mmCIF file of C-alpha atoms in Angstrom:
data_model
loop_
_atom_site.group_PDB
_atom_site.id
_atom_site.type_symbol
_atom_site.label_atom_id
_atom_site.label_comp_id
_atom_site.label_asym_id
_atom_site.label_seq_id
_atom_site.Cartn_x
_atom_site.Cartn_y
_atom_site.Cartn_z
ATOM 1 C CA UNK Q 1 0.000 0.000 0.000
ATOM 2 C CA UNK Q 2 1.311 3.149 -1.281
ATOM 3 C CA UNK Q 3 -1.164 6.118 -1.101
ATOM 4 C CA UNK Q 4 -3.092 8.076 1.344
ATOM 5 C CA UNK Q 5 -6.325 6.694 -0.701
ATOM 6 C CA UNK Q 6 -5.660 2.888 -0.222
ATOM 7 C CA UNK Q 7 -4.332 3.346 3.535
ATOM 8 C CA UNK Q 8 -7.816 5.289 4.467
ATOM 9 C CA UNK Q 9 -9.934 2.796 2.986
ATOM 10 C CA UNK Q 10 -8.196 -0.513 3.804
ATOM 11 C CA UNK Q 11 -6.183 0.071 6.894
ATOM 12 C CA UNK Q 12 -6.988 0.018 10.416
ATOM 13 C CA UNK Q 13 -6.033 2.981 12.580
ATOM 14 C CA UNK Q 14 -3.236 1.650 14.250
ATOM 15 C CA UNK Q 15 -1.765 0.582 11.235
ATOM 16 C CA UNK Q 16 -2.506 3.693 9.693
ATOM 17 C CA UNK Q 17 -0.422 5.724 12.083
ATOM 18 C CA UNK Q 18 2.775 3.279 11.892
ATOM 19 C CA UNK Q 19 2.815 4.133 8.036
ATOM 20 C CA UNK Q 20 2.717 7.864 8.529
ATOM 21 C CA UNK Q 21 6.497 8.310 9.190
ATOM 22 C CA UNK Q 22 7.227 12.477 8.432
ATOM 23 C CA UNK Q 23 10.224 10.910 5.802
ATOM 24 C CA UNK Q 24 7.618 9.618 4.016
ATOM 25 C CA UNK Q 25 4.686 12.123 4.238
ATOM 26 C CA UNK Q 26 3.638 14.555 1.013
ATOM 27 C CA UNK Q 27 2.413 17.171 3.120
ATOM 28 C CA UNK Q 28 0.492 19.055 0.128
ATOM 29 C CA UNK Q 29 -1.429 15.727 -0.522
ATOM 30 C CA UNK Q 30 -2.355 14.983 3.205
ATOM 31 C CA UNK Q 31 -3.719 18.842 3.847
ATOM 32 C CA UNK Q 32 -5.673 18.030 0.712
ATOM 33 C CA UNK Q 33 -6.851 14.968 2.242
ATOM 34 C CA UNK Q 34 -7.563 16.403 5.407
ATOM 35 C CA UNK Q 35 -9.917 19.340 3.772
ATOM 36 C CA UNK Q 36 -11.792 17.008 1.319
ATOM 37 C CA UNK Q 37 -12.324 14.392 4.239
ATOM 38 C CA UNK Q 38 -13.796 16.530 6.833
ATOM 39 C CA UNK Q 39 -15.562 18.749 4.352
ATOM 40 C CA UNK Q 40 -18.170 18.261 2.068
ATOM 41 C CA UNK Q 41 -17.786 14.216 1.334
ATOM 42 C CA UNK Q 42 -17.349 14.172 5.307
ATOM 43 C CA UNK Q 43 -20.768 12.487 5.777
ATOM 44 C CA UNK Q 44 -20.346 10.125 2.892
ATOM 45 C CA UNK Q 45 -17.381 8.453 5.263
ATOM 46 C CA UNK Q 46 -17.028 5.703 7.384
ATOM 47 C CA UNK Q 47 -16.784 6.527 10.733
ATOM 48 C CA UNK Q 48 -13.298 5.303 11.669
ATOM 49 C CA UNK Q 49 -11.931 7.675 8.378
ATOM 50 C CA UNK Q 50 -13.462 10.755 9.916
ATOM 51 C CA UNK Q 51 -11.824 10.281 13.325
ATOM 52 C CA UNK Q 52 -8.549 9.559 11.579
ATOM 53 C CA UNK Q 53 -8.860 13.182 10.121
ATOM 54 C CA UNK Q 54 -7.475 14.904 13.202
ATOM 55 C CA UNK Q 55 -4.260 12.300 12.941
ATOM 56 C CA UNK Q 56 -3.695 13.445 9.496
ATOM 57 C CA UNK Q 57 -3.472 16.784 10.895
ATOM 58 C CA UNK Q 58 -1.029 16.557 13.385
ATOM 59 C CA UNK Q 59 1.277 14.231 11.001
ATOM 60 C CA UNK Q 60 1.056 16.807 8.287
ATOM 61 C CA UNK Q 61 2.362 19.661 10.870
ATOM 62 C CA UNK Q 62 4.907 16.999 11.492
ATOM 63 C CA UNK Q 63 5.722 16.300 8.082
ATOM 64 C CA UNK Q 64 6.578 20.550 7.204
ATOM 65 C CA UNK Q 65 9.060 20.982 9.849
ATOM 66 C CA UNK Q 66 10.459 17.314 8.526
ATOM 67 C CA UNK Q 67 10.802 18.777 5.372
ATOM 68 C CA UNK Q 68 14.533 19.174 3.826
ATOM 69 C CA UNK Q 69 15.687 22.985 3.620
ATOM 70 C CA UNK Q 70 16.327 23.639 -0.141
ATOM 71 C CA UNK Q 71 18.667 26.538 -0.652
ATOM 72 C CA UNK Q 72 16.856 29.101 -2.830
ATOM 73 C CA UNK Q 73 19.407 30.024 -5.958
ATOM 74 C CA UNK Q 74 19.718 33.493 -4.593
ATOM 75 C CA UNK Q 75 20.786 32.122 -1.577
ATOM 76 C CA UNK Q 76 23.426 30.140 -2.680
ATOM 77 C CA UNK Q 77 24.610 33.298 -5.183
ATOM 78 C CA UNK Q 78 24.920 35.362 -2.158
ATOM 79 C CA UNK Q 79 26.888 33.194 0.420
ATOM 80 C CA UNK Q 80 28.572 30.891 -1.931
ATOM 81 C CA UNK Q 81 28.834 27.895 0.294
ATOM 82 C CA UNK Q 82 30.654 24.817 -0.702
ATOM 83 C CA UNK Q 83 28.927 21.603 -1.947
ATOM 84 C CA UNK Q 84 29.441 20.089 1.346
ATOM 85 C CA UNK Q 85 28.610 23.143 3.403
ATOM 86 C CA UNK Q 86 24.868 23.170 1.482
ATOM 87 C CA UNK Q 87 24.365 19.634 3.035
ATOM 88 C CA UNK Q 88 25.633 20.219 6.445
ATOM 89 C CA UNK Q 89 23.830 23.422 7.077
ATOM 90 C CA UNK Q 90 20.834 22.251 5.914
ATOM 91 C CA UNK Q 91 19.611 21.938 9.689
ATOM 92 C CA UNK Q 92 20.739 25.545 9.869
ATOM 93 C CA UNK Q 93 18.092 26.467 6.931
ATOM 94 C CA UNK Q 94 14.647 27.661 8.225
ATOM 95 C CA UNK Q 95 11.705 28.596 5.542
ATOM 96 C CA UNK Q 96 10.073 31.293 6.189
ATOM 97 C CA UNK Q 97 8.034 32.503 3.315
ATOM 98 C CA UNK Q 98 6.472 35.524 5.089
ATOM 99 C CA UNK Q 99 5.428 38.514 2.926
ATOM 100 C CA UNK Q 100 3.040 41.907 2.993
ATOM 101 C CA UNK Q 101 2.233 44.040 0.316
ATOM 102 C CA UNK Q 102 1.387 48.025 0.310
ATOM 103 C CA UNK Q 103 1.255 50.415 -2.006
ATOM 104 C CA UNK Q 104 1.780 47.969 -4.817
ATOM 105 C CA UNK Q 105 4.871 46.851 -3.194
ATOM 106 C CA UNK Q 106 5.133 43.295 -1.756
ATOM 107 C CA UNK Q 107 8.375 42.261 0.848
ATOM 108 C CA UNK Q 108 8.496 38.887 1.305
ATOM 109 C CA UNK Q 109 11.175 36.743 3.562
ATOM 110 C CA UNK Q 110 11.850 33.403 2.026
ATOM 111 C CA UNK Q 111 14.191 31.809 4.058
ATOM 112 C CA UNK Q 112 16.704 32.305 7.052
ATOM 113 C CA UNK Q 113 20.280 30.171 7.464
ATOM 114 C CA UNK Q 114 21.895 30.926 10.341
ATOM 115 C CA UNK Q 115 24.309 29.952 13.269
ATOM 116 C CA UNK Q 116 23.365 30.809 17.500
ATOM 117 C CA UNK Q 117 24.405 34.304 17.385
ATOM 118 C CA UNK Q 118 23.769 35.473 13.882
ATOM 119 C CA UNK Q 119 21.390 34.855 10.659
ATOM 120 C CA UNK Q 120 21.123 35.962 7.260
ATOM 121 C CA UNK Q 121 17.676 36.383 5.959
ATOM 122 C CA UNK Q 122 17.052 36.316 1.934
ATOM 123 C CA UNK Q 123 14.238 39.230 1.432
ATOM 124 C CA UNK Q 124 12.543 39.770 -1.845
ATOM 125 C CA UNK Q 125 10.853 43.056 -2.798
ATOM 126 C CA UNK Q 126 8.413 43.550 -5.221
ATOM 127 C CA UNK Q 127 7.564 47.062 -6.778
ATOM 128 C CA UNK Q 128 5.128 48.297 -9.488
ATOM 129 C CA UNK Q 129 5.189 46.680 -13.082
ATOM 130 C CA UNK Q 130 5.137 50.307 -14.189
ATOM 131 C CA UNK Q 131 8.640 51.152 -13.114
ATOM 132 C CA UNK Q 132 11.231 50.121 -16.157
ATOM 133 C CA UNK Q 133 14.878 50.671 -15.698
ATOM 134 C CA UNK Q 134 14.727 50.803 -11.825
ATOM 135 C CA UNK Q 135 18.575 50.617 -10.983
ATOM 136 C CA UNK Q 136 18.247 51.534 -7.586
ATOM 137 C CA UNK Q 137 16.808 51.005 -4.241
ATOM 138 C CA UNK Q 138 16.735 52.377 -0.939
ATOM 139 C CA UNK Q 139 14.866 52.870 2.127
ATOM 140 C CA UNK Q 140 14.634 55.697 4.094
ATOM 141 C CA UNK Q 141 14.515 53.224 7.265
ATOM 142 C CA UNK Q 142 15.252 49.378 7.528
ATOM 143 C CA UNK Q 143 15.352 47.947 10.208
ATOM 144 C CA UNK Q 144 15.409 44.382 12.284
ATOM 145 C CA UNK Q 145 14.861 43.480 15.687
ATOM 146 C CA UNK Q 146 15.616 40.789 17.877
ATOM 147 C CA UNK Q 147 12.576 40.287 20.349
ATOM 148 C CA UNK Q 148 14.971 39.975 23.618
ATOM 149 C CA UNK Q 149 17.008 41.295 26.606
ATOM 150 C CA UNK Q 150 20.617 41.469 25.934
ATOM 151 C CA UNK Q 151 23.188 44.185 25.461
ATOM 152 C CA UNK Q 152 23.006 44.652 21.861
ATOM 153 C CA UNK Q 153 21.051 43.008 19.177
ATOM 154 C CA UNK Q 154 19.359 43.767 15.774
ATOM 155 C CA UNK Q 155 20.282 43.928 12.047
ATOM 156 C CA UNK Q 156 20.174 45.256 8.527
ATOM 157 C CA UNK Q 157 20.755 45.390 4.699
ATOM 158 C CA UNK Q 158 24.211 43.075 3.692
ATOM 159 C CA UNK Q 159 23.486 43.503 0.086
ATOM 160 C CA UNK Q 160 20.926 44.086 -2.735
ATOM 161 C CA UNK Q 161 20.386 43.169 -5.966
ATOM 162 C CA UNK Q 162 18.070 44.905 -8.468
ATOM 163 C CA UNK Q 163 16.452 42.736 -12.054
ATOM 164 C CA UNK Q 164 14.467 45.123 -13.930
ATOM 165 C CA UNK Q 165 13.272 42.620 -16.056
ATOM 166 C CA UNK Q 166 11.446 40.622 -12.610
ATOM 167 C CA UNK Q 167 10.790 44.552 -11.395
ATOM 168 C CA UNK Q 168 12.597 42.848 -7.921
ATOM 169 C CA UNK Q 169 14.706 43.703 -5.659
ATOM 170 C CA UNK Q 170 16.881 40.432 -3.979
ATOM 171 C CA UNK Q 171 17.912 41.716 -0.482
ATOM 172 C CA UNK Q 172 20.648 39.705 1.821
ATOM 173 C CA UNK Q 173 19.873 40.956 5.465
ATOM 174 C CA UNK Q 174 22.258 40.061 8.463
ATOM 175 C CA UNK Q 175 20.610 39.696 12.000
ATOM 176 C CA UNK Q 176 23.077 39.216 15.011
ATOM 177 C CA UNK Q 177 23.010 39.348 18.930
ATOM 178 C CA UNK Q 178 25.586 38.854 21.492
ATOM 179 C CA UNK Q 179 23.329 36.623 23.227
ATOM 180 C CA UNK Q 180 21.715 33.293 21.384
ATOM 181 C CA UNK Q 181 18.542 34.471 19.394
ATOM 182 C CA UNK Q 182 17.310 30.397 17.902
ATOM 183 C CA UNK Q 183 13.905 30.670 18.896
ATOM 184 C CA UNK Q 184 13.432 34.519 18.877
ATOM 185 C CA UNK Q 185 11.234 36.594 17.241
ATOM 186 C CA UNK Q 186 12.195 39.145 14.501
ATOM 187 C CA UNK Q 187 10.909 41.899 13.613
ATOM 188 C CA UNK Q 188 11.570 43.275 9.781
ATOM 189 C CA UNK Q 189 10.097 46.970 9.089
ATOM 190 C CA UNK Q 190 10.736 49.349 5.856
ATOM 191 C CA UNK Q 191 9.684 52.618 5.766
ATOM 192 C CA UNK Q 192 9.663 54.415 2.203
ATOM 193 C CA UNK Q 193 10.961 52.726 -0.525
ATOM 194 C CA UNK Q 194 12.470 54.924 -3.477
ATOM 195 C CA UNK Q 195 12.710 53.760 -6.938
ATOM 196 C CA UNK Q 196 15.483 54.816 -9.181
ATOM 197 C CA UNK Q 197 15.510 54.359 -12.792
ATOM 198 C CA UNK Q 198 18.248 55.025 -15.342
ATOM 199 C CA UNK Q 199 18.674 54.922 -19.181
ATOM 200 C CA UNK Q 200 19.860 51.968 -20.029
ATOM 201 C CA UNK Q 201 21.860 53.530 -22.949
ATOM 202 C CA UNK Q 202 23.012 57.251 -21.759
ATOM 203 C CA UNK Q 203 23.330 55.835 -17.910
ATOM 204 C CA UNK Q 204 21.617 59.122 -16.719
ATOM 205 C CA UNK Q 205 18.988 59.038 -13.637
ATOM 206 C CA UNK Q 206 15.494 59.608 -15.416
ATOM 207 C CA UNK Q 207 12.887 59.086 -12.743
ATOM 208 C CA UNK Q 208 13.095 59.022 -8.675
ATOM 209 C CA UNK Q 209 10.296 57.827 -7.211
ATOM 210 C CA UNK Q 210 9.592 57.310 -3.552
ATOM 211 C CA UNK Q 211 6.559 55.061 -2.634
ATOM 212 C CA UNK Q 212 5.373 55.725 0.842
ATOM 213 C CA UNK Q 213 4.494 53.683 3.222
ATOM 214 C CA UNK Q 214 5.670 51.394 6.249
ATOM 215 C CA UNK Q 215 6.278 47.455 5.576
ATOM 216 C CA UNK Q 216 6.669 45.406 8.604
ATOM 217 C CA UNK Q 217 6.494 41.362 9.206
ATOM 218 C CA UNK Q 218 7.977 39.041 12.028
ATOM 219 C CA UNK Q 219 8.282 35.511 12.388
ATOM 220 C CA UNK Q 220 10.517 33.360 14.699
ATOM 221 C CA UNK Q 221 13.634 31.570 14.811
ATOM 222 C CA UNK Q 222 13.671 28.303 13.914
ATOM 223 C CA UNK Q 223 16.212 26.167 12.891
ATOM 224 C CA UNK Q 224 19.707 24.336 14.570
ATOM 225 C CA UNK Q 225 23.133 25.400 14.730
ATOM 226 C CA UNK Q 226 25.317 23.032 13.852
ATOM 227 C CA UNK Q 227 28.247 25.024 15.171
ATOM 228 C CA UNK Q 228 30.522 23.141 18.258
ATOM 229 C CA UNK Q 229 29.195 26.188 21.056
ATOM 230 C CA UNK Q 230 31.118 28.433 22.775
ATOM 231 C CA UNK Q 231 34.840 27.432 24.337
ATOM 232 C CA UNK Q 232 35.754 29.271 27.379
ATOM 233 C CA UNK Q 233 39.285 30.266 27.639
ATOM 234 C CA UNK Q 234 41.135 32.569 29.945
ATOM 235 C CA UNK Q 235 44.429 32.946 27.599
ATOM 236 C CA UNK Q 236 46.691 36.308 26.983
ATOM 237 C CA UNK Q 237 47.301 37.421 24.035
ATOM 238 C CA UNK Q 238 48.076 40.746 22.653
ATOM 239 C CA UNK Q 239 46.389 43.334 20.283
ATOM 240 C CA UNK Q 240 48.975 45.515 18.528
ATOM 241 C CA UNK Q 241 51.086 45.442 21.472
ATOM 242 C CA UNK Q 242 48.300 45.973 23.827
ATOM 243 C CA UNK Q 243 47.578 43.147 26.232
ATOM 244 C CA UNK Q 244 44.295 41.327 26.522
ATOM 245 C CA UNK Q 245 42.719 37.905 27.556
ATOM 246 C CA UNK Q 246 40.383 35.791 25.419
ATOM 247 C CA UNK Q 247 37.501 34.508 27.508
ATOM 248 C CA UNK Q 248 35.975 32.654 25.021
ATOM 249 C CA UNK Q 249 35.780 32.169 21.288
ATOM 250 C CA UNK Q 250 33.187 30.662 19.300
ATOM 251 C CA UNK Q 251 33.098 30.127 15.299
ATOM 252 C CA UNK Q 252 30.521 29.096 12.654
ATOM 253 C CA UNK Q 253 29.917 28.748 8.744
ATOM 254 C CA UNK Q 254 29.740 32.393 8.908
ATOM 255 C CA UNK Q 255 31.448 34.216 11.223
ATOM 256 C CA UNK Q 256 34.437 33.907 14.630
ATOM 257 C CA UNK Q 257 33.193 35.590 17.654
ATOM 258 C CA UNK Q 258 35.685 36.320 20.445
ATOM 259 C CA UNK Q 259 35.010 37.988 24.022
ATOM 260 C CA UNK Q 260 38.485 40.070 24.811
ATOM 261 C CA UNK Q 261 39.093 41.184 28.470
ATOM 262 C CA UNK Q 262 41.326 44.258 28.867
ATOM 263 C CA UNK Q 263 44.926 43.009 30.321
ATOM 264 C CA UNK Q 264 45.933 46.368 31.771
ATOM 265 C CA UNK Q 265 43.154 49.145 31.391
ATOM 266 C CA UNK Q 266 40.437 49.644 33.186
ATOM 267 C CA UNK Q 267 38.287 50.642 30.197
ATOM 268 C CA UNK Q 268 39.299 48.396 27.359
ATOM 269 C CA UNK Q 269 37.713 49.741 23.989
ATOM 270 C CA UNK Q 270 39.243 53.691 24.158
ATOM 271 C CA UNK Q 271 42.850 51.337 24.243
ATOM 272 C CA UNK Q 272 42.364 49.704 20.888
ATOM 273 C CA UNK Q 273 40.759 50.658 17.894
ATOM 274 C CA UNK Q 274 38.197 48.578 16.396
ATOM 275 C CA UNK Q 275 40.119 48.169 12.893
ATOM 276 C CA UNK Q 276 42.881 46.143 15.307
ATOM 277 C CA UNK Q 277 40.113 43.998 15.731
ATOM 278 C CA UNK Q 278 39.298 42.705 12.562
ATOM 279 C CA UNK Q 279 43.109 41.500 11.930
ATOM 280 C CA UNK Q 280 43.643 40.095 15.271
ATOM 281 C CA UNK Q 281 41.302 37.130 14.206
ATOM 282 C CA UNK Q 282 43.103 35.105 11.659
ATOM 283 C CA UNK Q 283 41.603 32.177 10.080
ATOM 284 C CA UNK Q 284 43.877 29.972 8.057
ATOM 285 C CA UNK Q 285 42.774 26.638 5.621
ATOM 286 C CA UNK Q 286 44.119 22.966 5.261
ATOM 287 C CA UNK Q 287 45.010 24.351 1.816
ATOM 288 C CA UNK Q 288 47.124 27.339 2.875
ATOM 289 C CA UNK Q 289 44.551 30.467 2.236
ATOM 290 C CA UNK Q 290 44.583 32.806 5.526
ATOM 291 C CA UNK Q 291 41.045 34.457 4.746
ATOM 292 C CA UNK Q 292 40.456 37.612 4.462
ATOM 293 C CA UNK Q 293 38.115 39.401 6.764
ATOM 294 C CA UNK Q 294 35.331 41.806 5.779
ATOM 295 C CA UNK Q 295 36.451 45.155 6.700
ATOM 296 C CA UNK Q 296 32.721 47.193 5.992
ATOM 297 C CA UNK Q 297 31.034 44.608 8.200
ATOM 298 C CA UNK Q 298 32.291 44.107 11.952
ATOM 299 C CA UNK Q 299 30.392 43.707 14.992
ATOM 300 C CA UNK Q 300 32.042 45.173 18.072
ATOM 301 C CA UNK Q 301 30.211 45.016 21.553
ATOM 302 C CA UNK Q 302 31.628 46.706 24.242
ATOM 303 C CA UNK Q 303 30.323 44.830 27.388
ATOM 304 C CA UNK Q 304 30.734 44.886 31.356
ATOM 305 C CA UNK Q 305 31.198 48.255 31.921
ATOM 306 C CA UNK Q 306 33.658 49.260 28.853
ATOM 307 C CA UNK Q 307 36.050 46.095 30.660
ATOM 308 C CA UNK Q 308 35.281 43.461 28.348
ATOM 309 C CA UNK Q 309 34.799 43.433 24.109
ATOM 310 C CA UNK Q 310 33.102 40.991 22.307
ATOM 311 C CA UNK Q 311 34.276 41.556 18.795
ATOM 312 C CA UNK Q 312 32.794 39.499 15.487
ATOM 313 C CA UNK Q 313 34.388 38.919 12.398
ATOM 314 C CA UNK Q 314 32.888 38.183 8.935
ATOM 315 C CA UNK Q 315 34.737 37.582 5.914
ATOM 316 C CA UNK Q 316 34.778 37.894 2.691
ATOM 317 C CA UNK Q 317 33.705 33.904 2.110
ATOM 318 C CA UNK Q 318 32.297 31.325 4.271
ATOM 319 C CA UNK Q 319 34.302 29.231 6.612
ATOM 320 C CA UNK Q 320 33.746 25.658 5.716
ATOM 321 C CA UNK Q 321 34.679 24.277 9.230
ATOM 322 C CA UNK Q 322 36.114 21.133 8.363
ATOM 323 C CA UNK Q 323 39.044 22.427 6.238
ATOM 324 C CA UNK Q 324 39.925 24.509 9.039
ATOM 325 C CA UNK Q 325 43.932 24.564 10.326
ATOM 326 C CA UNK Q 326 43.865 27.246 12.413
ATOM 327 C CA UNK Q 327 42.292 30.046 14.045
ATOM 328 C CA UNK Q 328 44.593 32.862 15.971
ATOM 329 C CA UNK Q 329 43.060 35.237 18.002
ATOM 330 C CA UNK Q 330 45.053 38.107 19.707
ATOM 331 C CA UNK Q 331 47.744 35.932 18.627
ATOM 332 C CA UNK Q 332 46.774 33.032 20.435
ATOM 333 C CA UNK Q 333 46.543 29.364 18.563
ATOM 334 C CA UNK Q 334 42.509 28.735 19.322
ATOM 335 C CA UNK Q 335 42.131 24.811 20.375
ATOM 336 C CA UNK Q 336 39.531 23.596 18.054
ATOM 337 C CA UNK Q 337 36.903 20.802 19.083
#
C-alpha cells in the first residue's frame, strides 16, 4: 500500500499511524486529504476515516518541519557555500516565506540560514510593473529586531540586488546578537521605498520615485546550529602590542566571535581601535589560504562596563569548518573541538 487513498480505505487505525512516518509524508497531498475528508464528502465516510482526520493533521504539521531545507538560488549566489557546506547546514536552513504588500509593493522573507548568534535572511521586494529601468533602491529606514534582553542586538541590509526585467529587488539581510537568538522573534520593518531608474543607454537618472508607506512582518527563529558552542578560555594574548585575555571564542559557517578582556586598562575599547580587531582574528585553511576578513562589516560590543569586548568577524567567504587549520586570536593558537 502506497497512497493516502488505499491506507484510508483498507487500513486500520493503528496501522494507519505506523505508516505515517514524516520521511515519508507529502504534506500538500495529506492537507488536501484532510480538507476534502472533513468537508463536504465528510458524511459520505465511514466513521473510523473521519476520526482519523485529526491524525492526518497533526502528522502533516509533522511532516513541514520534517521537510529538507532547499537553498533558494539566490541564496546560494549570495553566500557561496561549498557543496558540502549546502548539506551540512541544511539543519541551519529555516523557511520562512512571510510577505506583505502596500502600495503595490510586496516584501516577502523566504528563508533564514543561520548559526546561534547570527542569521542571514534572503528578502525579496516587489515594486510596481510600471517602473522600467529601476537601478536603484533604498529605504529611508530598515530595520530588524531581535525580540529579547541582551546588550546589543538587531540587524540590517548586507546587500541588494536589483532585475528590472522581474521589477525585484533580492535583499541579503544580516541579523546578530551577542546573546543566542534560535527561537526569537524578529521583527523586519521598511519605511519608504524609493525607486530609481536610469537609461539603459546614456546611464543618466530619469525618474526618482519614492513610494510611501511602512512594511513590517515578524516571524521566529527556527532552525539548529550546527556550530561546536562556545569554548571558554582565559588565555593572553596581545592586540597591537596591547595586552588582553580571550575569555571565550566561538566560530561558525559564517562568522568567529571572540570575548576580549582588557589586560591592563580599566576601560578596554578607548585602548584599541576597532580596525585592530578585525586582523587580530586570523583564520587559516588545510590548503594554505589565511582568509580575508570583511572590513565594511564588523560587529564590536563593548560589554561589562567598557572592561570586556566581544568583537565578530565576517569575511569575505564562508568558513567551511572542516578544512579549518587554524584560528589565531590576539595571537593566540585557538584549540579547536
Amino acid at each position: 500500500m502506497n497512497t493516502w487513498h488505499e491506507w484510508l480505505q483498507v487500513l486500520p487505525p493503528e496501522e494507519l499511524l505506523q505508516q505515517l512516518t514524516p520521511e515519508r509524508a507529502d504534506t500538500g497531498r495529506i492537507l488536501d486529504l484532510v480538507r476534502r475528508k472533513s468537508g463536504r464528502y465528510k458524511r459520505y465516510l465511514p466513521r473510523r476515516v473521519i476520526a482519523l482526520t485529526a491524525a492526518l493533521a497533526v502528522l502533516a504539521c509533522t511532516a513541514v518541519a520534517a521537510v529538507v531545507f532547499e537553498w533558494d538560488q539566490k541564496l546560494l549566489a549570495f553566500l557561496q557555500p561549498s557543496q558540502t557546506q549546502q548539506e551540512q547546514l541544511q539543519p541551519a536552513g529555516q523557511q520562512v516565506d512571510r510577505k506583505v504588500t502596500q502600495n503595490g509593493v510586496t516584501v516577502e522573507v523566504d528563508q533564514v540560514v543561520g548559526d546561534s548568534y547570527s542569521a542571514y535572511a534572503l528578502c525579496r521586494i516587489r515594486y510596481p510593473q510600471k517602473y522600467q529601468n529601476v537601478s536603484r533602491l533604498s529605504f529611508s529606514q530598515l530595520d530588524m529586531r531581535i525580540d529579547m534582553v541582551g546588550y546589543s542586538g538587531g540587524g540590517g541590509l548586507d546587500r541588494i540586488e536589483i532585475d528590472p526585467q522581474s521589477k525585484e529587488a533580492v535583499c541579503l539581510l544580516r541579523m546578530s546578537h551577542d546573546q543566542p537568538i534560535r527561537g526569537q522573534k524578529v521583527t523586519l520593518s521598511i519605511e519608504d521605498i524609493t525607486l530609481t531608474m536610469t537609461d539603459p543607454e546614456t546611464g543618466e537618472v530619469t525618474e526618482i520615485k519614492t513610494i510611501l508607506g511602512r512594511w513590517q512582518l515578524d516571524w521566529t527563529l527556527h532552525y539548529q546550529d550546527v556550530a561546536d558552542g562556545v569554548q571558554k578560555l582565559d588565555l593572553p594574548g596581545q592586540i597591537e602590542g596591547h595586552p588582553v585575555y580571550i575569555e571565550d571564542f566561538y566560530y561558525s559557517d559564517f562568522m568567529v566571535r571572540a570575548t576580549l578582556r582588557d589586560g591592563k586598562y580599566t576601560e578596554m575599547h578607548p585602548q584599541v581601535p576597532d580596525g585592530s580587531y578585525v586582523d587580530a582574528i586570523k583564520v587559516t585553511m588545510k590548503d594554505g589560504r589565511v582568509l580575508q576578513p570583511r572590513r565594511d562589516y564588523l560587529d564590536s560590543t563593548v560589554i561589562y562596563g567598557g572592561r570586556c569586548a566581544q568583537i565578530t568577524v565576517l569575511f569575505t567567504e564562508m568558513i567551511e569548518p572542516g578544512q579549518i587549520a587554524s584560528i589565531e586570536i590576539a595571537g593566540q593558537q585557538m584549540p579547536l573541538s
